[in-house]
PDB file of N, CA and C and ligand atoms in Angstrom:
ATOM      1  N   MET A   1     122.455 104.360 108.571  1.00  0.00           N
ATOM      2  CA  MET A   1     122.820 103.309 107.625  1.00  0.00           C
ATOM      3  C   MET A   1     121.664 102.321 107.476  1.00  0.00           C
ATOM      4  N   THR A   2     121.401 101.962 106.237  1.00  0.00           N
ATOM      5  CA  THR A   2     120.325 101.009 105.983  1.00  0.00           C
ATOM      6  C   THR A   2     120.840  99.600 106.213  1.00  0.00           C
ATOM      7  N   VAL A   3     120.092  98.827 106.928  1.00  0.00           N
ATOM      8  CA  VAL A   3     120.485  97.437 107.124  1.00  0.00           C
ATOM      9  C   VAL A   3     119.779  96.600 106.063  1.00  0.00           C
ATOM     10  N   LEU A   4     120.558  95.925 105.275  1.00  0.00           N
ATOM     11  CA  LEU A   4     119.967  95.111 104.221  1.00  0.00           C
ATOM     12  C   LEU A   4     119.563  93.757 104.792  1.00  0.00           C
ATOM     13  N   PRO A   5     118.473  93.223 104.301  1.00  0.00           N
ATOM     14  CA  PRO A   5     118.033  91.920 104.824  1.00  0.00           C
ATOM     15  C   PRO A   5     118.969  90.821 104.351  1.00  0.00           C
ATOM     16  N   PRO A   6     119.154  89.788 105.148  1.00  0.00           N
ATOM     17  CA  PRO A   6     119.983  88.665 104.693  1.00  0.00           C
ATOM     18  C   PRO A   6     119.299  87.928 103.550  1.00  0.00           C
ATOM     19  N   CYS A   7     120.065  87.211 102.772  1.00  0.00           N
ATOM     20  CA  CYS A   7     119.502  86.460 101.653  1.00  0.00           C
ATOM     21  C   CYS A   7     118.513  85.414 102.175  1.00  0.00           C
ATOM     22  N   PRO A   8     117.292  85.399 101.645  1.00  0.00           N
ATOM     23  CA  PRO A   8     116.310  84.420 102.126  1.00  0.00           C
ATOM     24  C   PRO A   8     116.659  82.983 101.727  1.00  0.00           C
ATOM     25  N   LYS A   9     117.582  82.830 100.783  1.00  0.00           N
ATOM     26  CA  LYS A   9     117.932  81.474 100.344  1.00  0.00           C
ATOM     27  C   LYS A   9     119.112  80.899 101.117  1.00  0.00           C
ATOM     28  N   CYS A  10     120.193  81.661 101.199  1.00  0.00           N
ATOM     29  CA  CYS A  10     121.390  81.102 101.837  1.00  0.00           C
ATOM     30  C   CYS A  10     121.774  81.855 103.110  1.00  0.00           C
ATOM     31  N   ASN A  11     120.969  82.880 103.484  1.00  0.00           N
ATOM     32  CA  ASN A  11     121.224  83.624 104.712  1.00  0.00           C
ATOM     33  C   ASN A  11     122.473  84.496 104.687  1.00  0.00           C
ATOM     34  N   SER A  12     123.041  84.689 103.530  1.00  0.00           N
ATOM     35  CA  SER A  12     124.228  85.526 103.427  1.00  0.00           C
ATOM     36  C   SER A  12     123.911  86.949 103.840  1.00  0.00           C
ATOM     37  N   GLU A  13     124.854  87.597 104.547  1.00  0.00           N
ATOM     38  CA  GLU A  13     124.644  88.978 104.959  1.00  0.00           C
ATOM     39  C   GLU A  13     125.169  89.960 103.932  1.00  0.00           C
ATOM     40  N   TYR A  14     125.815  89.464 102.901  1.00  0.00           N
ATOM     41  CA  TYR A  14     126.471  90.370 101.960  1.00  0.00           C
ATOM     42  C   TYR A  14     125.580  90.759 100.784  1.00  0.00           C
ATOM     43  N   THR A  15     124.296  90.953 101.062  1.00  0.00           N
ATOM     44  CA  THR A  15     123.373  91.312  99.991  1.00  0.00           C
ATOM     45  C   THR A  15     123.542  92.789  99.639  1.00  0.00           C
ATOM     46  N   TYR A  16     123.142  93.138  98.449  1.00  0.00           N
ATOM     47  CA  TYR A  16     123.169  94.553  98.064  1.00  0.00           C
ATOM     48  C   TYR A  16     121.933  94.889  97.253  1.00  0.00           C
ATOM     49  N   GLU A  17     121.708  96.191  97.102  1.00  0.00           N
ATOM     50  CA  GLU A  17     120.543  96.656  96.362  1.00  0.00           C
ATOM     51  C   GLU A  17     120.900  96.846  94.901  1.00  0.00           C
ATOM     52  N   ASP A  18     120.003  96.461  94.037  1.00  0.00           N
ATOM     53  CA  ASP A  18     120.196  96.684  92.614  1.00  0.00           C
ATOM     54  C   ASP A  18     118.854  97.117  92.040  1.00  0.00           C
ATOM     55  N   GLY A  19     118.669  98.406  91.883  1.00  0.00           N
ATOM     56  CA  GLY A  19     117.388  98.919  91.399  1.00  0.00           C
ATOM     57  C   GLY A  19     116.279  98.563  92.373  1.00  0.00           C
ATOM     58  N   ASP A  20     115.273  97.851  91.893  1.00  0.00           N
ATOM     59  CA  ASP A  20     114.146  97.482  92.741  1.00  0.00           C
ATOM     60  C   ASP A  20     114.339  96.137  93.421  1.00  0.00           C
ATOM     61  N   ASN A  21     115.518  95.569  93.251  1.00  0.00           N
ATOM     62  CA  ASN A  21     115.759  94.243  93.819  1.00  0.00           C
ATOM     63  C   ASN A  21     116.878  94.244  94.847  1.00  0.00           C
ATOM     64  N   PHE A  22     116.873  93.201  95.650  1.00  0.00           N
ATOM     65  CA  PHE A  22     118.029  92.880  96.466  1.00  0.00           C
ATOM     66  C   PHE A  22     118.721  91.731  95.745  1.00  0.00           C
ATOM     67  N   VAL A  23     120.046  91.712  95.843  1.00  0.00           N
ATOM     68  CA  VAL A  23     120.802  90.658  95.171  1.00  0.00           C
ATOM     69  C   VAL A  23     121.755  90.046  96.177  1.00  0.00           C
ATOM     70  N   CYS A  24     121.862  88.717  96.110  1.00  0.00           N
ATOM     71  CA  CYS A  24     122.826  88.019  96.959  1.00  0.00           C
ATOM     72  C   CYS A  24     124.019  87.602  96.092  1.00  0.00           C
ATOM     73  N   PRO A  25     125.205  88.074  96.422  1.00  0.00           N
ATOM     74  CA  PRO A  25     126.370  87.735  95.600  1.00  0.00           C
ATOM     75  C   PRO A  25     126.831  86.291  95.795  1.00  0.00           C
ATOM     76  N   GLU A  26     126.385  85.653  96.834  1.00  0.00           N
ATOM     77  CA  GLU A  26     126.880  84.303  97.111  1.00  0.00           C
ATOM     78  C   GLU A  26     126.124  83.215  96.358  1.00  0.00           C
ATOM     79  N   CYS A  27     124.789  83.368  96.269  1.00  0.00           N
ATOM     80  CA  CYS A  27     124.035  82.341  95.553  1.00  0.00           C
ATOM     81  C   CYS A  27     123.310  82.924  94.345  1.00  0.00           C
ATOM     82  N   ALA A  28     123.538  84.226  94.085  1.00  0.00           N
ATOM     83  CA  ALA A  28     122.950  84.894  92.927  1.00  0.00           C
ATOM     84  C   ALA A  28     121.429  85.016  92.998  1.00  0.00           C
ATOM     85  N   HIS A  29     120.871  84.826  94.168  1.00  0.00           N
ATOM     86  CA  HIS A  29     119.426  84.975  94.326  1.00  0.00           C
ATOM     87  C   HIS A  29     119.070  86.466  94.268  1.00  0.00           C
ATOM     88  N   GLU A  30     117.969  86.760  93.547  1.00  0.00           N
ATOM     89  CA  GLU A  30     117.472  88.144  93.497  1.00  0.00           C
ATOM     90  C   GLU A  30     116.028  88.143  93.958  1.00  0.00           C
ATOM     91  N   TRP A  31     115.658  89.147  94.731  1.00  0.00           N
ATOM     92  CA  TRP A  31     114.259  89.224  95.140  1.00  0.00           C
ATOM     93  C   TRP A  31     113.856  90.690  95.237  1.00  0.00           C
ATOM     94  N   PRO A  32     112.581  90.957  95.033  1.00  0.00           N
ATOM     95  CA  PRO A  32     112.148  92.355  94.983  1.00  0.00           C
ATOM     96  C   PRO A  32     112.156  93.031  96.340  1.00  0.00           C
ATOM     97  N   LYS A  33     112.590  94.291  96.342  1.00  0.00           N
ATOM     98  CA  LYS A  33     112.591  95.086  97.571  1.00  0.00           C
ATOM     99  C   LYS A  33     111.187  95.333  98.072  1.00  0.00           C
ATOM    100  N   VAL A  34     110.282  95.524  97.121  1.00  0.00           N
ATOM    101  CA  VAL A  34     108.900  95.870  97.451  1.00  0.00           C
ATOM    102  C   VAL A  34     108.307  94.932  98.496  1.00  0.00           C
ATOM    103  N   ALA A  35     108.490  93.650  98.281  1.00  0.00           N
ATOM    104  CA  ALA A  35     107.905  92.662  99.190  1.00  0.00           C
ATOM    105  C   ALA A  35     108.465  92.831 100.598  1.00  0.00           C
ATOM    106  N   ALA A  36     109.779  93.046 100.685  1.00  0.00           N
ATOM    107  CA  ALA A  36     110.405  93.183 101.996  1.00  0.00           C
ATOM    108  C   ALA A  36     109.858  94.405 102.721  1.00  0.00           C
ATOM    109  N   GLU A  37     109.680  95.495 101.992  1.00  0.00           N
ATOM    110  CA  GLU A  37     109.164  96.701 102.619  1.00  0.00           C
ATOM    111  C   GLU A  37     107.703  96.541 103.029  1.00  0.00           C
ATOM    112  N   ALA A  38     106.941  95.872 102.191  1.00  0.00           N
ATOM    113  CA  ALA A  38     105.525  95.678 102.486  1.00  0.00           C
ATOM    114  C   ALA A  38     105.359  94.931 103.804  1.00  0.00           C
ATOM    115  N   VAL A  39     106.181  93.961 104.040  1.00  0.00           N
ATOM    116  CA  VAL A  39     106.082  93.178 105.268  1.00  0.00           C
ATOM    117  C   VAL A  39     106.324  94.073 106.478  1.00  0.00           C
ATOM    118  N   GLU A  40     107.322  94.930 106.376  1.00  0.00           N
ATOM    119  CA  GLU A  40     107.629  95.801 107.505  1.00  0.00           C
ATOM    120  C   GLU A  40     106.533  96.824 107.762  1.00  0.00           C
ATOM    121  N   GLU A  41     105.838  97.221 106.703  1.00  0.00           N
ATOM    122  CA  GLU A  41     104.846  98.267 106.858  1.00  0.00           C
ATOM    123  C   GLU A  41     103.475  97.735 107.281  1.00  0.00           C
ATOM    124  N   THR A  42     103.315  96.445 107.323  1.00  0.00           N
ATOM    125  CA  THR A  42     102.030  95.892 107.726  1.00  0.00           C
ATOM    126  C   THR A  42     101.678  96.416 109.104  1.00  0.00           C
ATOM    127  N   LYS A  43     100.530  97.034 109.204  1.00  0.00           N
ATOM    128  CA  LYS A  43     100.139  97.620 110.461  1.00  0.00           C
ATOM    129  C   LYS A  43      99.589  96.546 111.396  1.00  0.00           C
ATOM    130  N   VAL A  44     100.013  96.625 112.630  1.00  0.00           N
ATOM    131  CA  VAL A  44      99.479  95.701 113.617  1.00  0.00           C
ATOM    132  C   VAL A  44      98.420  96.438 114.415  1.00  0.00           C
ATOM    133  N   PHE A  45      97.237  95.862 114.463  1.00  0.00           N
ATOM    134  CA  PHE A  45      96.142  96.476 115.204  1.00  0.00           C
ATOM    135  C   PHE A  45      96.044  95.822 116.567  1.00  0.00           C
ATOM    136  N   LYS A  46      95.948  96.652 117.592  1.00  0.00           N
ATOM    137  CA  LYS A  46      95.862  96.112 118.950  1.00  0.00           C
ATOM    138  C   LYS A  46      94.663  96.697 119.658  1.00  0.00           C
ATOM    139  N   ASP A  47      94.077  95.884 120.536  1.00  0.00           N
ATOM    140  CA  ASP A  47      92.937  96.387 121.295  1.00  0.00           C
ATOM    141  C   ASP A  47      93.441  97.226 122.474  1.00  0.00           C
ATOM    142  N   ALA A  48      92.518  97.644 123.334  1.00  0.00           N
ATOM    143  CA  ALA A  48      92.866  98.524 124.443  1.00  0.00           C
ATOM    144  C   ALA A  48      93.895  97.908 125.387  1.00  0.00           C
ATOM    145  N   PHE A  49      94.021  96.584 125.353  1.00  0.00           N
ATOM    146  CA  PHE A  49      94.929  95.911 126.278  1.00  0.00           C
ATOM    147  C   PHE A  49      96.164  95.360 125.580  1.00  0.00           C
ATOM    148  N   GLY A  50      96.342  95.743 124.328  1.00  0.00           N
ATOM    149  CA  GLY A  50      97.547  95.334 123.612  1.00  0.00           C
ATOM    150  C   GLY A  50      97.449  93.991 122.930  1.00  0.00           C
ATOM    151  N   THR A  51      96.256  93.375 122.915  1.00  0.00           N
ATOM    152  CA  THR A  51      96.086  92.107 122.215  1.00  0.00           C
ATOM    153  C   THR A  51      95.951  92.381 120.719  1.00  0.00           C
ATOM    154  N   VAL A  52      96.662  91.623 119.929  1.00  0.00           N
ATOM    155  CA  VAL A  52      96.619  91.837 118.487  1.00  0.00           C
ATOM    156  C   VAL A  52      95.263  91.406 117.930  1.00  0.00           C
ATOM    157  N   LEU A  53      94.690  92.266 117.088  1.00  0.00           N
ATOM    158  CA  LEU A  53      93.395  91.982 116.473  1.00  0.00           C
ATOM    159  C   LEU A  53      93.582  91.601 115.012  1.00  0.00           C
ATOM    160  N   ASN A  54      92.717  90.732 114.548  1.00  0.00           N
ATOM    161  CA  ASN A  54      92.746  90.318 113.144  1.00  0.00           C
ATOM    162  C   ASN A  54      91.363  90.459 112.524  1.00  0.00           C
ATOM    163  N   ASP A  55      91.337  90.536 111.201  1.00  0.00           N
ATOM    164  CA  ASP A  55      90.055  90.554 110.491  1.00  0.00           C
ATOM    165  C   ASP A  55      89.241  89.348 110.919  1.00  0.00           C
ATOM    166  N   GLY A  56      87.946  89.557 111.144  1.00  0.00           N
ATOM    167  CA  GLY A  56      87.078  88.438 111.484  1.00  0.00           C
ATOM    168  C   GLY A  56      86.971  88.175 112.975  1.00  0.00           C
ATOM    169  N   ASP A  57      87.760  88.878 113.779  1.00  0.00           N
ATOM    170  CA  ASP A  57      87.698  88.685 115.228  1.00  0.00           C
ATOM    171  C   ASP A  57      86.381  89.201 115.802  1.00  0.00           C
ATOM    172  N   THR A  58      86.085  88.739 117.000  1.00  0.00           N
ATOM    173  CA  THR A  58      84.958  89.266 117.745  1.00  0.00           C
ATOM    174  C   THR A  58      85.534  90.098 118.880  1.00  0.00           C
ATOM    175  N   VAL A  59      84.993  91.317 119.052  1.00  0.00           N
ATOM    176  CA  VAL A  59      85.497  92.170 120.119  1.00  0.00           C
ATOM    177  C   VAL A  59      84.334  92.639 120.991  1.00  0.00           C
ATOM    178  N   THR A  60      84.675  93.116 122.171  1.00  0.00           N
ATOM    179  CA  THR A  60      83.685  93.665 123.087  1.00  0.00           C
ATOM    180  C   THR A  60      84.006  95.140 123.298  1.00  0.00           C
ATOM    181  N   VAL A  61      82.976  95.961 123.249  1.00  0.00           N
ATOM    182  CA  VAL A  61      83.166  97.398 123.472  1.00  0.00           C
ATOM    183  C   VAL A  61      83.399  97.630 124.961  1.00  0.00           C
ATOM    184  N   ILE A  62      84.405  98.446 125.315  1.00  0.00           N
ATOM    185  CA  ILE A  62      84.745  98.637 126.737  1.00  0.00           C
ATOM    186  C   ILE A  62      84.324 100.002 127.267  1.00  0.00           C
ATOM    187  N   LYS A  63      83.593 100.751 126.477  1.00  0.00           N
ATOM    188  CA  LYS A  63      83.242 102.125 126.862  1.00  0.00           C
ATOM    189  C   LYS A  63      81.974 102.470 126.102  1.00  0.00           C
ATOM    190  N   ASP A  64      81.045 103.192 126.748  1.00  0.00           N
ATOM    191  CA  ASP A  64      79.857 103.654 126.022  1.00  0.00           C
ATOM    192  C   ASP A  64      80.309 104.565 124.891  1.00  0.00           C
ATOM    193  N   LEU A  65      79.850 104.267 123.699  1.00  0.00           N
ATOM    194  CA  LEU A  65      80.276 105.066 122.552  1.00  0.00           C
ATOM    195  C   LEU A  65      79.075 105.711 121.895  1.00  0.00           C
ATOM    196  N   LYS A  66      79.087 107.017 121.840  1.00  0.00           N
ATOM    197  CA  LYS A  66      78.020 107.759 121.173  1.00  0.00           C
ATOM    198  C   LYS A  66      78.197 107.630 119.684  1.00  0.00           C
ATOM    199  N   ILE A  67      77.102 107.452 118.995  1.00  0.00           N
ATOM    200  CA  ILE A  67      77.186 107.365 117.553  1.00  0.00           C
ATOM    201  C   ILE A  67      76.925 108.735 116.956  1.00  0.00           C
ATOM    202  N   LYS A  68      77.860 109.177 116.173  1.00  0.00           N
ATOM    203  CA  LYS A  68      77.742 110.492 115.535  1.00  0.00           C
ATOM    204  C   LYS A  68      76.441 110.620 114.765  1.00  0.00           C
ATOM    205  N   GLY A  69      75.759 111.716 114.952  1.00  0.00           N
ATOM    206  CA  GLY A  69      74.565 111.996 114.172  1.00  0.00           C
ATOM    207  C   GLY A  69      73.357 111.180 114.570  1.00  0.00           C
ATOM    208  N   SER A  70      73.413 110.541 115.731  1.00  0.00           N
ATOM    209  CA  SER A  70      72.240 109.799 116.183  1.00  0.00           C
ATOM    210  C   SER A  70      72.216 109.791 117.700  1.00  0.00           C
ATOM    211  N   SER A  71      71.080 109.402 118.259  1.00  0.00           N
ATOM    212  CA  SER A  71      70.995 109.406 119.716  1.00  0.00           C
ATOM    213  C   SER A  71      71.369 108.047 120.300  1.00  0.00           C
ATOM    214  N   SER A  72      71.680 107.104 119.414  1.00  0.00           N
ATOM    215  CA  SER A  72      72.032 105.768 119.892  1.00  0.00           C
ATOM    216  C   SER A  72      73.412 105.755 120.536  1.00  0.00           C
ATOM    217  N   VAL A  73      73.558 104.814 121.432  1.00  0.00           N
ATOM    218  CA  VAL A  73      74.842 104.621 122.098  1.00  0.00           C
ATOM    219  C   VAL A  73      75.198 103.149 122.004  1.00  0.00           C
ATOM    220  N   VAL A  74      76.443 102.878 121.694  1.00  0.00           N
ATOM    221  CA  VAL A  74      76.906 101.497 121.747  1.00  0.00           C
ATOM    222  C   VAL A  74      77.347 101.284 123.181  1.00  0.00           C
ATOM    223  N   LYS A  75      76.662 100.388 123.860  1.00  0.00           N
ATOM    224  CA  LYS A  75      76.904 100.182 125.284  1.00  0.00           C
ATOM    225  C   LYS A  75      78.147  99.347 125.567  1.00  0.00           C
ATOM    226  N   VAL A  76      78.714  99.618 126.734  1.00  0.00           N
ATOM    227  CA  VAL A  76      79.814  98.786 127.219  1.00  0.00           C
ATOM    228  C   VAL A  76      79.377  97.331 127.182  1.00  0.00           C
ATOM    229  N   GLY A  77      80.234  96.466 126.747  1.00  0.00           N
ATOM    230  CA  GLY A  77      79.913  95.047 126.739  1.00  0.00           C
ATOM    231  C   GLY A  77      79.259  94.580 125.453  1.00  0.00           C
ATOM    232  N   THR A  78      78.955  95.489 124.544  1.00  0.00           N
ATOM    233  CA  THR A  78      78.369  95.089 123.266  1.00  0.00           C
ATOM    234  C   THR A  78      79.381  94.237 122.502  1.00  0.00           C
ATOM    235  N   LYS A  79      78.901  93.093 122.034  1.00  0.00           N
ATOM    236  CA  LYS A  79      79.781  92.219 121.266  1.00  0.00           C
ATOM    237  C   LYS A  79      79.711  92.585 119.796  1.00  0.00           C
ATOM    238  N   VAL A  80      80.840  92.697 119.186  1.00  0.00           N
ATOM    239  CA  VAL A  80      80.887  93.034 117.766  1.00  0.00           C
ATOM    240  C   VAL A  80      81.611  91.896 117.051  1.00  0.00           C
ATOM    241  N   LYS A  81      80.844  91.240 116.170  1.00  0.00           N
ATOM    242  CA  LYS A  81      81.412  90.078 115.482  1.00  0.00           C
ATOM    243  C   LYS A  81      81.987  90.455 114.130  1.00  0.00           C
ATOM    244  N   ASN A  82      82.947  89.667 113.722  1.00  0.00           N
ATOM    245  CA  ASN A  82      83.456  89.765 112.360  1.00  0.00           C
ATOM    246  C   ASN A  82      83.933  91.165 111.984  1.00  0.00           C
ATOM    247  N   ILE A  83      84.842  91.683 112.777  1.00  0.00           N
ATOM    248  CA  ILE A  83      85.356  93.021 112.483  1.00  0.00           C
ATOM    249  C   ILE A  83      86.278  93.007 111.270  1.00  0.00           C
ATOM    250  N   ARG A  84      86.412  94.186 110.674  1.00  0.00           N
ATOM    251  CA  ARG A  84      87.338  94.327 109.555  1.00  0.00           C
ATOM    252  C   ARG A  84      88.252  95.502 109.893  1.00  0.00           C
ATOM    253  N   LEU A  85      89.545  95.250 109.860  1.00  0.00           N
ATOM    254  CA  LEU A  85      90.494  96.287 110.236  1.00  0.00           C
ATOM    255  C   LEU A  85      90.866  97.136 109.029  1.00  0.00           C
ATOM    256  N   VAL A  86      90.821  98.424 109.233  1.00  0.00           N
ATOM    257  CA  VAL A  86      91.131  99.351 108.147  1.00  0.00           C
ATOM    258  C   VAL A  86      92.114 100.407 108.658  1.00  0.00           C
ATOM    259  N   ASP A  87      92.794 101.038 107.723  1.00  0.00           N
ATOM    260  CA  ASP A  87      93.727 102.082 108.087  1.00  0.00           C
ATOM    261  C   ASP A  87      92.964 103.391 108.187  1.00  0.00           C
ATOM    262  N   GLY A  88      92.983 104.011 109.331  1.00  0.00           N
ATOM    263  CA  GLY A  88      92.270 105.275 109.455  1.00  0.00           C
ATOM    264  C   GLY A  88      92.128 105.672 110.906  1.00  0.00           C
ATOM    265  N   ASP A  89      91.457 106.782 111.119  1.00  0.00           N
ATOM    266  CA  ASP A  89      91.253 107.275 112.466  1.00  0.00           C
ATOM    267  C   ASP A  89      90.414 106.272 113.256  1.00  0.00           C
ATOM    268  N   HIS A  90      89.311 105.820 112.648  1.00  0.00           N
ATOM    269  CA  HIS A  90      88.523 104.735 113.209  1.00  0.00           C
ATOM    270  C   HIS A  90      88.962 103.494 112.455  1.00  0.00           C
ATOM    271  N   ASP A  91      89.650 102.600 113.134  1.00  0.00           N
ATOM    272  CA  ASP A  91      90.281 101.521 112.386  1.00  0.00           C
ATOM    273  C   ASP A  91      89.545 100.188 112.377  1.00  0.00           C
ATOM    274  N   ILE A  92      88.309 100.181 112.870  1.00  0.00           N
ATOM    275  CA  ILE A  92      87.512  98.954 112.786  1.00  0.00           C
ATOM    276  C   ILE A  92      86.225  99.227 112.018  1.00  0.00           C
ATOM    277  N   ASP A  93      86.005  98.480 110.979  1.00  0.00           N
ATOM    278  CA  ASP A  93      84.752  98.520 110.232  1.00  0.00           C
ATOM    279  C   ASP A  93      83.932  97.343 110.739  1.00  0.00           C
ATOM    280  N   CYS A  94      82.684  97.582 111.105  1.00  0.00           N
ATOM    281  CA  CYS A  94      81.911  96.461 111.625  1.00  0.00           C
ATOM    282  C   CYS A  94      80.426  96.729 111.492  1.00  0.00           C
ATOM    283  N   LYS A  95      79.673  95.735 111.874  1.00  0.00           N
ATOM    284  CA  LYS A  95      78.225  95.843 111.869  1.00  0.00           C
ATOM    285  C   LYS A  95      77.744  95.433 113.252  1.00  0.00           C
ATOM    286  N   ILE A  96      76.935  96.269 113.847  1.00  0.00           N
ATOM    287  CA  ILE A  96      76.452  95.949 115.182  1.00  0.00           C
ATOM    288  C   ILE A  96      74.965  95.648 115.113  1.00  0.00           C
ATOM    289  N   ASP A  97      74.576  94.543 115.738  1.00  0.00           N
ATOM    290  CA  ASP A  97      73.168  94.159 115.755  1.00  0.00           C
ATOM    291  C   ASP A  97      72.311  95.304 116.271  1.00  0.00           C
ATOM    292  N   GLY A  98      71.269  95.650 115.552  1.00  0.00           N
ATOM    293  CA  GLY A  98      70.347  96.678 115.989  1.00  0.00           C
ATOM    294  C   GLY A  98      70.794  98.086 115.641  1.00  0.00           C
ATOM    295  N   ILE A  99      72.012  98.227 115.200  1.00  0.00           N
ATOM    296  CA  ILE A  99      72.515  99.561 114.856  1.00  0.00           C
ATOM    297  C   ILE A  99      72.915  99.637 113.386  1.00  0.00           C
ATOM    298  N   GLY A 100      73.616  98.621 112.957  1.00  0.00           N
ATOM    299  CA  GLY A 100      74.028  98.610 111.558  1.00  0.00           C
ATOM    300  C   GLY A 100      75.518  98.839 111.405  1.00  0.00           C
ATOM    301  N   ALA A 101      75.900  99.184 110.187  1.00  0.00           N
ATOM    302  CA  ALA A 101      77.319  99.355 109.895  1.00  0.00           C
ATOM    303  C   ALA A 101      77.869 100.577 110.617  1.00  0.00           C
ATOM    304  N   MET A 102      79.015 100.413 111.224  1.00  0.00           N
ATOM    305  CA  MET A 102      79.674 101.567 111.828  1.00  0.00           C
ATOM    306  C   MET A 102      81.160 101.323 111.980  1.00  0.00           C
ATOM    307  N   GLN A 103      81.836 102.360 112.456  1.00  0.00           N
ATOM    308  CA  GLN A 103      83.271 102.243 112.640  1.00  0.00           C
ATOM    309  C   GLN A 103      83.635 102.497 114.091  1.00  0.00           C
ATOM    310  N   LEU A 104      84.574 101.742 114.578  1.00  0.00           N
ATOM    311  CA  LEU A 104      85.020 101.873 115.964  1.00  0.00           C
ATOM    312  C   LEU A 104      86.513 102.111 115.984  1.00  0.00           C
ATOM    313  N   LYS A 105      86.997 102.462 117.161  1.00  0.00           N
ATOM    314  CA  LYS A 105      88.436 102.590 117.336  1.00  0.00           C
ATOM    315  C   LYS A 105      88.932 101.394 118.135  1.00  0.00           C
ATOM    316  N   THR A 106      90.090 100.890 117.741  1.00  0.00           N
ATOM    317  CA  THR A 106      90.638  99.718 118.434  1.00  0.00           C
ATOM    318  C   THR A 106      90.890 100.014 119.915  1.00  0.00           C
ATOM    319  N   GLU A 107      91.130 101.289 120.251  1.00  0.00           N
ATOM    320  CA  GLU A 107      91.440 101.600 121.650  1.00  0.00           C
ATOM    321  C   GLU A 107      90.219 101.471 122.567  1.00  0.00           C
ATOM    322  N   PHE A 108      89.017 101.327 121.980  1.00  0.00           N
ATOM    323  CA  PHE A 108      87.815 101.205 122.803  1.00  0.00           C
ATOM    324  C   PHE A 108      87.225  99.793 122.771  1.00  0.00           C
ATOM    325  N   VAL A 109      87.990  98.845 122.314  1.00  0.00           N
ATOM    326  CA  VAL A 109      87.479  97.478 122.291  1.00  0.00           C
ATOM    327  C   VAL A 109      88.493  96.526 122.931  1.00  0.00           C
ATOM    328  N   LYS A 110      87.956  95.339 123.216  1.00  0.00           N
ATOM    329  CA  LYS A 110      88.770  94.298 123.826  1.00  0.00           C
ATOM    330  C   LYS A 110      88.479  93.033 123.053  1.00  0.00           C
ATOM    331  N   LYS A 111      89.492  92.268 122.739  1.00  0.00           N
ATOM    332  CA  LYS A 111      89.266  91.040 122.002  1.00  0.00           C
ATOM    333  C   LYS A 111      88.439  90.089 122.853  1.00  0.00           C
ATOM    334  N   ALA A 112      87.378  89.526 122.250  1.00  0.00           N
ATOM    335  CA  ALA A 112      86.485  88.648 123.021  1.00  0.00           C
ATOM    336  C   ALA A 112      87.054  87.237 123.073  1.00  0.00           C
TER     337      ALA A 112
HETATM  338 ZN1   ZN B 201     122.105  83.870  98.844  1.00  0.00          ZN
END
């Protein structure tokens, strides 16, 4: 059974779905379903220790990471500033001093 969200205006539990909207029969408030679903689907990114990461955070690499197609290694303890979180296998887009743009996995970093 789908649980419908309570009315954001009057908190009534007797809301129902009407096409792309939710409708509250008590105060006649209507709001789009899309927004409610988008909020639930927002992905939460966490570092190796479960700390929530946000765009613009600074993280520290916790494991030597080989860079594909090169002999360089991102060393443990490397600080990565201003990360950008993306949806994908490698979920951090960033730029590392001396290496350049690359992608990391949240499971190999720690929030600084
Ligand atoms: Zn209402």
